[in-house]
XYZ file of C-alpha atoms in Angstrom:
692
model
C 43.071 -0.110 -27.773
C 42.740 -3.256 -25.684
C 40.258 -3.830 -22.857
C 42.714 -2.928 -20.081
C 43.626 0.395 -21.685
C 39.926 1.137 -22.353
C 39.119 0.689 -18.640
C 42.171 2.742 -17.650
C 40.960 5.645 -19.808
C 37.463 5.201 -18.336
C 38.786 5.551 -14.768
C 40.778 8.639 -15.790
C 37.558 10.269 -17.020
C 38.525 10.483 -20.711
C 34.900 10.136 -21.838
C 35.188 12.202 -25.046
C 38.133 10.121 -26.214
C 36.266 6.847 -25.566
C 33.078 8.161 -27.214
C 35.047 9.043 -30.383
C 36.665 5.606 -30.287
C 33.232 3.922 -30.195
C 32.063 6.069 -33.133
C 35.075 4.824 -35.134
C 34.734 1.160 -34.195
C 31.555 -0.416 -32.818
C 33.656 -3.265 -31.440
C 34.365 -1.143 -28.357
C 30.692 -1.372 -27.441
C 31.477 -4.866 -26.121
C 33.564 -3.188 -23.397
C 30.617 -0.914 -22.628
C 28.382 -4.013 -22.422
C 30.689 -5.432 -19.745
C 30.510 -2.227 -17.715
C 26.683 -2.172 -17.591
C 26.410 -5.890 -16.821
C 28.796 -5.474 -13.881
C 27.581 -4.276 -10.447
C 30.330 -1.694 -10.084
C 28.415 1.552 -9.480
C 31.363 3.822 -10.273
C 32.014 2.086 -13.614
C 28.268 2.244 -14.470
C 28.287 5.995 -13.718
C 31.314 6.437 -15.991
C 29.666 4.284 -18.681
C 26.597 6.553 -18.578
C 28.847 9.598 -19.003
C 30.210 8.013 -22.211
C 26.631 7.286 -23.404
C 25.753 10.941 -22.806
C 28.228 11.795 -25.598
C 26.896 9.192 -28.083
C 24.026 9.297 -30.590
C 20.479 7.947 -30.180
C 21.207 4.779 -32.123
C 23.766 3.681 -29.528
C 21.710 5.046 -26.597
C 18.781 2.860 -27.711
C 20.982 -0.218 -27.351
C 21.450 0.596 -23.634
C 17.971 1.990 -22.946
C 17.208 -0.686 -20.334
C 20.324 0.176 -18.292
C 19.588 3.904 -18.521
C 15.996 3.398 -17.322
C 17.244 1.129 -14.535
C 19.631 3.897 -13.503
C 16.672 6.135 -12.578
C 16.257 4.088 -9.384
C 19.958 4.102 -8.560
C 22.199 6.441 -6.601
C 21.578 10.150 -6.931
C 24.361 10.857 -9.446
C 23.549 7.817 -11.621
C 19.835 8.764 -11.578
C 20.665 12.342 -12.584
C 22.868 11.275 -15.530
C 20.250 8.709 -16.628
C 17.577 11.411 -16.613
C 19.758 13.749 -18.715
C 20.402 10.987 -21.295
C 16.670 10.187 -21.561
C 15.822 13.876 -22.076
C 18.465 14.103 -24.790
C 17.300 10.845 -26.415
C 13.634 11.936 -26.520
C 14.321 15.643 -27.055
C 12.047 16.556 -24.120
C 12.437 18.940 -21.187
C 11.097 16.792 -18.330
C 11.598 13.163 -17.330
C 7.866 12.454 -17.505
C 7.643 13.790 -21.073
C 10.757 11.784 -21.982
C 9.282 8.507 -20.691
C 5.965 9.155 -22.429
C 7.846 9.786 -25.681
C 9.849 6.562 -25.239
C 6.565 4.710 -24.605
C 5.513 5.447 -28.184
C 8.298 3.159 -29.441
C 8.435 -0.629 -29.539
C 10.082 -1.616 -26.254
C 11.918 -4.791 -25.272
C 10.409 -7.261 -22.789
C 12.804 -6.408 -20.010
C 12.027 -2.666 -20.308
C 8.327 -3.494 -19.952
C 9.077 -5.625 -16.873
C 11.166 -2.761 -15.491
C 8.189 -0.398 -15.954
C 5.944 -2.889 -14.129
C 8.438 -3.185 -11.242
C 8.251 0.601 -10.842
C 4.517 0.961 -11.455
C 4.060 2.526 -8.018
C 5.708 5.667 -9.405
C 3.248 7.760 -11.404
C 5.642 8.424 -14.314
C 6.048 4.685 -14.977
C 2.321 4.091 -14.575
C 1.558 6.808 -17.140
C 4.187 5.291 -19.455
C 2.515 1.855 -19.263
C -0.897 3.386 -20.001
C 0.615 5.248 -22.952
C 2.423 2.158 -24.242
C -0.661 -0.074 -24.030
C -2.963 2.719 -25.316
C -5.426 2.116 -22.477
C -7.200 4.328 -19.939
C -7.024 2.118 -16.866
C -4.377 0.050 -15.081
C -6.539 -3.088 -15.296
C -6.956 -2.783 -19.076
C -3.247 -2.094 -19.561
C -2.331 -5.294 -17.670
C -4.779 -7.320 -19.718
C -2.936 -6.084 -22.832
C 0.490 -6.815 -21.295
C -0.516 -10.311 -20.194
C -1.680 -11.035 -23.726
C 1.468 -9.760 -25.467
C 4.253 -10.600 -23.005
C 5.323 -13.428 -20.708
C 2.365 -13.620 -18.333
C 4.300 -15.630 -15.727
C 6.986 -12.951 -15.489
C 4.378 -10.159 -15.131
C 2.360 -12.028 -12.507
C 5.555 -12.953 -10.669
C 6.549 -9.256 -10.462
C 3.111 -8.336 -9.113
C 3.179 -11.205 -6.598
C 6.633 -10.197 -5.354
C 5.221 -6.751 -4.595
C 2.707 -8.363 -2.244
C 5.645 -9.152 0.065
C 6.999 -5.572 -0.047
C 7.611 -3.601 3.166
C 6.071 -0.596 1.419
C 2.364 -0.705 2.260
C 1.305 1.525 -0.676
C 3.261 -0.553 -3.194
C 1.803 -3.760 -1.725
C -1.779 -2.447 -1.843
C -1.371 -1.115 -5.382
C -0.197 -4.522 -6.687
C -2.971 -6.266 -4.735
C -5.634 -3.993 -6.243
C -4.336 -4.746 -9.760
C -4.479 -8.500 -9.134
C -7.991 -8.256 -7.676
C -9.173 -6.385 -10.753
C -7.606 -8.706 -13.332
C -7.960 -12.098 -11.634
C -11.405 -12.818 -13.126
C -10.054 -12.338 -16.666
C -7.091 -14.749 -16.214
C -7.083 -18.178 -17.803
C -6.477 -21.302 -15.709
C -2.721 -21.418 -16.428
C -2.323 -17.818 -15.309
C -4.423 -18.487 -12.194
C -2.153 -21.441 -11.381
C 0.869 -19.158 -11.657
C -0.710 -16.858 -9.080
C -1.508 -19.787 -6.790
C 2.152 -20.828 -6.976
C 3.418 -17.449 -5.732
C 0.777 -16.737 -3.052
C 1.763 -17.749 0.476
C -0.796 -18.412 3.222
C 1.091 -15.950 5.472
C -0.217 -13.083 3.326
C -3.458 -13.554 5.284
C -1.485 -12.574 8.380
C -0.748 -9.047 7.151
C -0.785 -6.430 9.936
C -3.372 -4.334 8.095
C -6.947 -5.587 8.528
C -7.862 -3.795 5.301
C -5.173 -5.675 3.334
C -6.140 -8.948 5.031
C -9.699 -8.555 3.697
C -8.342 -7.921 0.198
C -5.958 -10.898 0.356
C -8.838 -13.057 1.566
C -10.897 -11.858 -1.416
C -8.057 -12.717 -3.813
C -7.619 -16.187 -2.277
C -11.387 -16.784 -2.584
C -11.398 -15.677 -6.227
C -8.599 -18.163 -6.934
C -10.395 -20.896 -4.939
C -7.310 -21.320 -2.750
C -8.291 -23.385 0.258
C -6.088 -24.528 3.102
C -6.690 -27.486 5.343
C -5.710 -25.804 8.572
C -5.604 -29.133 10.419
C -2.743 -30.266 8.221
C -0.796 -27.000 8.302
C 2.440 -27.204 10.247
C 1.736 -24.358 12.696
C 5.242 -24.407 14.157
C 6.925 -24.007 10.758
C 4.648 -21.026 9.992
C 5.470 -19.446 13.350
C 9.179 -19.992 12.784
C 9.104 -18.355 9.332
C 7.177 -15.237 10.466
C 5.797 -15.374 13.998
C 3.774 -12.164 13.885
C 2.023 -12.931 10.603
C 1.424 -16.545 11.617
C -0.153 -15.353 14.876
C -2.423 -12.937 12.963
C -3.405 -15.806 10.643
C -4.209 -18.109 13.582
C -6.343 -15.438 15.274
C -8.203 -14.339 12.118
C -8.860 -17.777 10.706
C -9.684 -19.220 14.141
C -7.178 -22.057 13.689
C -7.437 -24.562 16.523
C -4.112 -25.367 18.155
C -3.874 -28.827 19.788
C -2.773 -28.978 23.451
C 0.216 -31.129 22.366
C 1.605 -28.036 20.593
C 2.549 -26.454 23.947
C 5.491 -28.755 24.567
C 9.240 -28.384 25.194
C 9.840 -27.321 21.591
C 7.280 -24.537 22.071
C 9.112 -23.269 25.172
C 12.489 -23.589 23.435
C 11.209 -21.577 20.460
C 9.178 -18.913 22.275
C 10.604 -18.544 25.781
C 14.176 -19.662 26.316
C 15.500 -17.897 23.207
C 15.278 -14.591 25.187
C 13.797 -12.717 22.216
C 11.129 -10.355 23.606
C 9.042 -10.330 20.405
C 9.059 -14.146 20.178
C 8.143 -14.367 23.861
C 5.223 -11.982 23.314
C 3.955 -14.193 20.464
C 4.342 -17.173 22.830
C 2.090 -15.523 25.439
C -0.497 -14.682 22.773
C -0.492 -18.332 21.665
C -0.944 -19.492 25.266
C -3.906 -17.113 25.610
C -5.696 -19.215 22.941
C -5.699 -22.243 25.291
C -8.688 -23.125 27.439
C -8.334 -21.867 31.017
C -6.550 -24.683 32.862
C -3.807 -25.075 35.462
C -1.417 -25.965 32.650
C -2.177 -22.614 30.985
C -1.523 -20.774 34.262
C 1.754 -22.695 34.779
C 2.920 -21.729 31.289
C 2.043 -18.058 31.874
C 4.002 -18.055 35.130
C 6.994 -19.491 33.253
C 6.816 -16.520 30.881
C 6.399 -14.259 33.903
C 9.544 -15.784 35.396
C 11.803 -15.912 32.326
C 10.178 -13.419 29.943
C 11.105 -9.820 29.160
C 9.260 -6.510 28.687
C 5.980 -6.801 26.826
C 5.951 -10.620 27.203
C 5.865 -10.180 31.008
C 3.171 -7.478 30.712
C 1.045 -9.700 28.452
C 1.416 -12.608 30.913
C 0.239 -10.434 33.816
C -2.724 -9.201 31.784
C -3.735 -12.754 30.824
C -3.388 -14.046 34.416
C -5.567 -11.183 35.694
C -8.143 -11.994 33.033
C -8.223 -15.691 34.052
C -8.501 -14.726 37.736
C -11.576 -12.607 36.991
C -13.359 -15.357 35.055
C -12.496 -18.554 36.949
C -12.867 -18.810 40.747
C -10.880 -22.067 41.107
C -7.955 -20.814 39.022
C -8.181 -17.456 40.839
C -7.082 -19.125 44.084
C -4.342 -21.031 42.261
C -3.030 -17.811 40.622
C -3.176 -15.924 43.935
C -1.211 -18.621 45.806
C 1.431 -18.804 43.085
C 1.750 -14.991 42.798
C 2.140 -14.683 46.583
C 4.846 -17.384 46.543
C 6.780 -15.534 43.784
C 6.299 -12.154 45.507
C 8.223 -13.476 48.528
C 11.301 -14.249 46.407
C 14.098 -11.698 46.177
C 14.250 -11.823 42.365
C 13.160 -8.199 41.956
C 11.807 -8.557 38.409
C 9.677 -11.531 39.433
C 8.622 -9.772 42.656
C 7.378 -6.721 40.699
C 5.391 -8.889 38.254
C 3.870 -10.918 41.112
C 2.904 -7.759 43.011
C 1.117 -6.450 39.905
C -0.991 -9.645 39.937
C -1.615 -9.456 43.703
C -2.934 -5.910 43.232
C -5.876 -7.542 41.417
C -6.799 -9.411 44.648
C -5.840 -6.841 47.351
C -6.800 -9.052 50.282
C -6.705 -7.788 53.860
C -4.497 -10.635 55.082
C -1.684 -9.449 52.757
C -1.051 -6.403 54.986
C 1.566 -7.913 57.383
C 3.488 -9.447 54.457
C 3.359 -6.211 52.399
C 4.472 -3.993 55.291
C 7.347 -6.355 56.137
C 8.331 -6.622 52.442
C 8.411 -2.814 52.110
C 10.804 -2.634 55.073
C 13.048 -5.357 53.566
C 13.220 -3.483 50.247
C 14.051 -0.209 52.009
C 16.910 -1.905 53.864
C 18.076 -3.464 50.574
C 18.222 0.003 48.952
C 20.467 1.240 51.807
C 22.747 -1.807 51.405
C 22.916 -1.403 47.616
C 23.624 2.302 47.966
C 26.672 1.486 50.110
C 27.921 -1.012 47.487
C 27.365 1.300 44.508
C 30.919 2.647 44.326
C 32.698 -0.599 45.244
C 33.205 -1.642 41.603
C 33.572 -0.155 38.147
C 31.137 1.811 36.013
C 29.186 -1.278 34.898
C 28.839 -2.366 38.521
C 27.457 1.064 39.411
C 24.888 0.914 36.580
C 23.813 -2.584 37.670
C 23.347 -1.417 41.289
C 21.372 1.660 40.160
C 19.108 -0.593 38.102
C 18.502 -2.828 41.154
C 17.703 0.239 43.299
C 15.240 1.389 40.635
C 13.522 -2.029 40.750
C 13.319 -1.837 44.561
C 11.591 1.545 44.330
C 9.110 0.230 41.738
C 8.288 -2.727 44.022
C 7.884 -0.379 47.038
C 5.534 1.881 45.042
C 3.469 -1.174 44.076
C 3.269 -2.271 47.723
C 2.055 1.212 48.723
C -0.564 1.093 45.951
C -1.777 -2.363 47.067
C -1.983 -1.204 50.711
C -4.093 1.769 49.545
C -6.376 -0.572 47.545
C -6.858 -2.773 50.636
C -7.670 0.224 52.852
C -10.205 1.544 50.354
C -11.740 -1.897 49.761
C -12.202 -2.704 53.487
C -12.595 0.940 54.673
C -9.537 0.741 56.912
C -8.331 4.098 58.233
C -4.670 4.650 57.319
C -3.777 5.660 60.899
C -4.897 2.215 62.163
C -1.975 0.627 60.254
C 0.431 2.392 62.719
C 3.209 2.262 60.129
C 5.223 5.012 61.798
C 5.363 2.953 65.023
C 6.251 -0.314 63.236
C 8.682 0.989 60.610
C 9.642 4.510 61.660
C 8.330 6.033 58.411
C 5.048 6.535 56.498
C 3.697 5.259 53.151
C 3.007 8.643 51.552
C 1.927 7.173 48.222
C -0.631 5.100 50.146
C -1.859 8.252 51.935
C -2.205 10.067 48.577
C -4.023 7.166 46.889
C -6.456 6.732 49.791
C -6.983 10.471 50.253
C -7.654 10.985 46.532
C -10.655 8.638 46.741
C -11.812 8.877 50.348
C -10.662 11.807 52.460
C -12.258 10.313 55.583
C -9.779 7.416 55.666
C -6.687 9.604 56.251
C -5.675 12.323 58.700
C -5.107 15.252 56.335
C -3.855 17.493 59.175
C -1.022 15.070 59.976
C -0.008 15.157 56.302
C -0.053 18.987 56.377
C 2.326 18.945 59.382
C 4.659 16.574 57.521
C 4.594 18.798 54.399
C 5.639 21.781 56.548
C 8.779 19.896 57.644
C 9.482 18.223 54.283
C 8.528 20.267 51.195
C 9.048 17.291 48.862
C 5.819 15.757 50.237
C 3.779 18.525 48.560
C 3.263 16.247 45.515
C 1.107 13.925 47.671
C -0.891 16.831 49.053
C -1.445 18.125 45.506
C -2.825 14.748 44.412
C -5.289 14.689 47.315
C -6.416 18.309 46.860
C -6.852 18.051 43.063
C -9.131 15.014 43.508
C -11.171 16.436 46.412
C -11.799 20.065 45.450
C -15.564 19.741 46.183
C -15.111 17.877 49.519
C -12.622 20.360 51.037
C -14.410 22.915 53.248
C -13.312 26.522 53.851
C -11.557 25.731 57.141
C -9.445 22.959 55.630
C -8.847 25.071 52.520
C -7.349 27.858 54.681
C -5.126 25.347 56.518
C -3.885 23.936 53.190
C -3.146 27.436 51.835
C -1.282 28.370 55.029
C 0.989 25.355 54.619
C 1.440 25.676 50.836
C 2.415 29.357 51.035
C 5.221 28.519 53.479
C 6.552 25.344 51.847
C 10.175 25.426 50.747
C 11.628 23.218 48.019
C 14.960 23.320 46.213
C 13.320 22.754 42.811
C 11.265 25.964 42.485
C 9.662 24.875 39.206
C 8.190 21.718 40.795
C 7.076 23.737 43.844
C 5.360 26.336 41.644
C 3.648 23.626 39.577
C 2.172 22.072 42.738
C 1.102 25.466 44.096
C -0.654 26.303 40.811
C -2.599 23.014 40.863
C -3.581 23.444 44.531
C -4.686 27.095 44.055
C -6.763 26.219 40.967
C -8.259 23.097 42.616
C -9.393 25.259 45.547
C -10.824 27.793 43.033
C -8.698 30.615 44.482
C -9.320 33.232 41.807
C -7.751 35.844 44.086
C -4.431 34.080 43.421
C -4.650 34.449 39.616
C -1.830 37.023 39.477
C 0.396 34.740 41.540
C -0.526 31.757 39.320
C 0.508 33.698 36.184
C 3.816 34.821 37.754
C 4.682 31.312 38.961
C 4.459 29.776 35.439
C 8.106 30.176 34.427
C 9.539 26.648 34.081
C 8.470 23.547 32.175
C 6.500 21.858 34.997
C 4.857 25.086 36.173
C 3.774 26.024 32.630
C 2.322 22.540 32.163
C 0.394 22.924 35.424
C -0.633 26.478 34.473
C -2.351 25.480 31.205
C -4.093 22.522 32.895
C -5.243 24.739 35.779
C -6.582 27.486 33.520
C -8.579 24.983 31.459
C -10.130 23.659 34.677
C -11.024 27.171 35.920
C -12.601 28.156 32.591
C -14.602 24.915 32.433
C -15.874 25.590 35.975
C -16.905 29.143 34.898
C -14.567 30.637 37.524
C -12.923 33.185 35.217
C -14.613 36.280 33.790
C -13.515 38.007 30.559
C -11.245 40.405 32.449
C -9.334 37.531 34.086
C -9.179 35.587 30.800
C -7.651 38.628 29.053
C -4.888 38.629 31.690
C -4.152 34.949 31.086
C -4.214 34.803 27.247
C -0.854 36.637 26.663
C 0.887 34.207 29.051
C -0.440 31.154 27.176
C 0.384 32.850 23.836
C 4.014 33.080 25.051
C 4.035 29.302 25.508
C 3.451 28.886 21.746
C 7.197 29.552 21.376
C 8.131 26.974 24.035
C 9.133 23.283 23.848
C 7.155 20.813 21.738
C 4.811 19.436 24.435
C 4.048 22.871 25.922
C 3.510 24.301 22.438
C 1.007 21.522 21.642
C -0.819 22.123 24.926
C -1.033 25.854 24.162
C -2.347 25.116 20.648
C -4.947 22.705 22.052
C -5.970 25.390 24.549
C -6.547 27.988 21.831
C -8.373 25.431 19.688
C -10.890 25.009 22.516
C -10.841 28.652 23.689
C -10.186 30.808 20.573
C -8.985 34.370 21.048
C -8.208 37.021 18.434
C -4.961 38.012 20.162
C -3.250 34.818 18.930
C -4.293 35.066 15.248
C -1.212 37.113 14.137
C 1.076 34.747 16.098
C -0.493 31.632 14.560
C -0.410 33.095 11.025
C 3.248 33.999 11.499
C 3.988 30.453 12.722
C 2.178 28.947 9.721
C 4.079 31.198 7.313
C 7.587 30.907 8.744
C 7.854 27.722 10.814
C 8.242 24.124 9.769
C 5.450 22.455 11.713
C 4.309 18.842 11.751
C 0.887 17.788 10.441
C -0.699 17.756 13.897
C 0.441 21.324 14.598
C -0.813 22.554 11.210
C -4.185 20.907 11.853
C -4.465 22.567 15.287
C -3.431 25.945 13.847
C -6.046 25.714 11.078
C -8.716 24.870 13.666
C -7.612 27.796 15.866
C -7.879 30.293 12.973
C -11.220 28.840 11.840
C -12.730 28.853 15.354
C -11.442 32.392 15.959
C -13.041 33.621 12.716
C -16.365 32.078 13.781
C -16.098 33.879 17.147
C -14.565 37.131 15.833
C -15.658 37.455 12.144
C -13.517 40.557 11.475
C -10.328 38.420 11.841
C -11.038 36.991 8.354
C -9.168 40.027 6.944
C -5.896 38.737 8.401
C -5.925 35.764 5.983
C -5.306 37.806 2.821
C -1.486 37.822 3.045
C -1.306 34.057 3.598
C -2.922 33.486 0.188
C 0.207 34.822 -1.527
C 2.669 32.538 0.277
C 3.747 28.925 -0.217
C 1.269 28.049 2.591
C -1.694 28.895 0.337
C -3.107 25.381 0.766
C -3.547 25.891 4.530
C -5.259 29.225 3.929
C -7.639 27.625 1.404
C -8.506 24.818 3.823
C -9.403 27.424 6.460
C -11.483 29.345 3.915
C -13.301 26.175 2.884
C -14.421 25.578 6.482
C -15.539 29.210 6.788
C -17.407 29.033 3.448
C -19.405 26.049 4.704
C -20.575 27.775 7.893
C -20.347 31.544 7.262
C -20.099 32.079 3.465
C -20.975 35.778 3.730
C -17.550 36.476 5.316
C -15.788 35.498 2.072
C -17.801 37.608 -0.370
C -14.901 40.075 -0.767
C -12.577 37.199 -1.714
C -14.459 35.973 -4.809
C -12.277 37.644 -7.444
C -9.079 37.292 -5.387
C -9.635 33.513 -5.310
C -10.493 33.463 -9.028
C -7.210 35.240 -9.826
C -5.311 32.669 -7.702
C -6.885 29.767 -9.612
C -4.558 29.865 -12.644
C -1.479 30.053 -10.375
C -2.473 27.034 -8.294
C -1.736 23.313 -8.472
C -4.475 20.695 -8.915
C -5.187 20.301 -5.189
C -5.523 24.039 -4.610
C -7.704 24.403 -7.710
C -10.149 21.865 -6.254
C -10.271 23.801 -2.968
C -10.832 27.139 -4.735
C -13.633 25.582 -6.799
C -15.362 24.269 -3.653
C -15.014 27.623 -1.849
C -16.377 29.614 -4.808
C -19.262 27.179 -5.150
C -20.220 27.928 -1.524
C -19.911 31.733 -1.702
C -21.040 32.759 -5.227
C -24.447 33.401 -6.775
C -25.571 31.911 -10.095
C -24.825 35.204 -11.931
C -21.312 35.398 -10.468
C -20.630 31.833 -11.569
C -21.546 32.761 -15.143
C -19.071 35.667 -15.040
C -16.321 33.385 -13.685
C -17.074 30.557 -16.152
C -14.290 31.492 -18.669
C -11.711 31.247 -15.866
C -13.106 28.514 -13.663
C -15.903 26.014 -14.016
C -17.899 26.004 -10.800
C-alpha cells in the first residue's frame, strides 16, 4: 500500500486495517510519523485511533505525541488519555503518568512535563521521575542531567505568560534555584529576562522579579535606557517600571514624537499612559498646556485623568491655578460639547461668583440647542438620529454640570437661590441647583416654592426627596406636614419611581405610622431598592420595635428571589440584621441554587449570625451535611465552634462519620471543628478514625 492509499484509508476510518498493516510491516510507521509531525488536527486524531489498536512497543515510540495530545482539543485529549491508561495498565490519568515516570524518558518528554508543570499531575510526575520531594530539588536534578539552557528557557518563557498562577509558579522555582546555578546558567537567565518584567501589574510579582534581578546582579543604567522604545513595546508595563524605579524623564522627551505616539493615535489606553507620563513632569505652564491638549483631543479615561491632574495642580500652585482657570473658562465658551463638559468639570473646582452670568447664559444656550437638535433628529437616517441623540445627551450633561457649579457658588458665598431670579431671566428653574443647595443648607432655598412646583409637576419629586433625605433632623413638624400633604397627592406616570420617592421621604421623616403603606408600595425594582435602604435607616435610628420588624422581615425575605442587585441587598440586610425566619430560605438557596462566591459568603454569614442570635437554629444544619454543599455547612460549623462550641456537642459523632466520606479540604475542616468541641477523652475515642 502506497502513501496515498494509506492516507485514504485513514480518512475513511479503517483503523483496524491500518493497525494490522503496521503489525505486518513496520515500514508503514513512517506514514504515521508524518501524521504526528503535521499540524493537521483531524489526521492526528485519526493517528491516535490507530495507536490505540497497537502494542506498547509501538506506543512507546510515539509517547511524546500522545502526552502532547493531553493539552489538545477535547477529543484528542480523551483518546490520548485512553492510550496512556492502556500503555501503563492504570485506571486514572494521574496513575498512568506516575507509572510512565518510572521509565527512562526522552529529553523532549521531560521538557514537555516542565512546560506543563503548573498542572499537578505533571508536577507529581516530575517529582516521581527525579525521585525528589520538592520542586526545587527536582529542578536541580533536571538541570544536572538535561540541557540546562532549554529548561531555563522554558521557565523564563512562563514569566511572560498571561496566566498569573503559571507566571508566579515559574518565578518561585527560579527564585529557589538561582543561588545553586553556575555562572553559565545564570548568564542564560540574564539573556532571557527583560527589564519590562519589573513593570508587572502585580506589586507582589514585581517584588519577586526585583529579588530575582538582584540575585542575578542584573543592573540597568536607566539614563541610557531608551524610554520611548520601552513604552512602544508595552506602554503599561513601561509606565509601571518608570513609576516604581523612579526613572527620571528628561523634558526633551515630551516632544512632537511623544504627542504623535500618545495623543494623536486616538487610542484611549495610549492616551491614558500619555497623561500619566505628563503627570511626572514638574508643575509648569508647559505641563498644563500638554494636559489641555489631552483634554481637547483625548478620549474617555485619558480626559478624566487630565481633569484630575489639572485640578491637582490648581490646588498646589497659585500661579498655575489662575492660568488653568483662564484656559478652562476659554474652552468652556466653545461649542465643542466634549471640550465644554471637560472644562466645566475643571471650573467646578474654582466655583467663582463672577461665573454666574456666563453659566446662566450658557445653560440657556444649551437648552435652545437641545430644542434645535430635537427638531433635526428625524431629518436623516438612523446613524444621523443616533448622532443627534448623543449630542443631546452631551448637552444635558453640560447643563447638569452648570447647575452643580451654580449650587457650589451659592453654598460657597451663601447666596440665596431666589436672588438669582432665574425664572424671570430664563422662564424656568434650575431644580438640580435647588436640590444640591437644599441638601446642604435648607436656609438658602424656598422649600415652599419647590413644594408648589412638585404639586404641578410630579417628576420634580426626585429633587424634593434629595432635600428631605439630607435634612431629616432640620425639618420641623410644620414643614413635615406640608411635605406629606404634597407627597400624598403627587401623581406620576411611573408608579415605581413615585413609590420609591415616597418610601424615602416617609422613612426620612421617621413616619412609623406609614409602615404598612411603605411595605405595600415596595412592588417594583426602584421601590424595593428604596424599601431596603429605608428600613435599614429606621432600624439604625431605633425607630422600629420588634413587632414592626416582624412585619417587615417577610417582605425583605421575598426579595431574596428577586433580581441580582436586590437579592444582594436583601442578603446584606439579613447579614446585618439576622432573623430565624430566613434560615430555611437561605439553606434551600444554598442547597439548590448556583450562587456566586459573594452570595455564598453572605449566606454563610447570615446562617452563622442567626445561630449566634437564635441558638436553636443550629438543628436546621443537619440536612445540609449530607448534600454536595457539605463544605459550606462545615465552614459555618467552624465559625460556630470557635464562638459557641457547646452548640455542636450533638454533632461530634455525626462529623466523625462524615470524615471518611470527605475530600482533603473537608477533612481539615472537620478536624478543626472537632478540636474545638471535643474533650480529651472524646479525642482518644475518635483517634482510630481521625487524628485530632
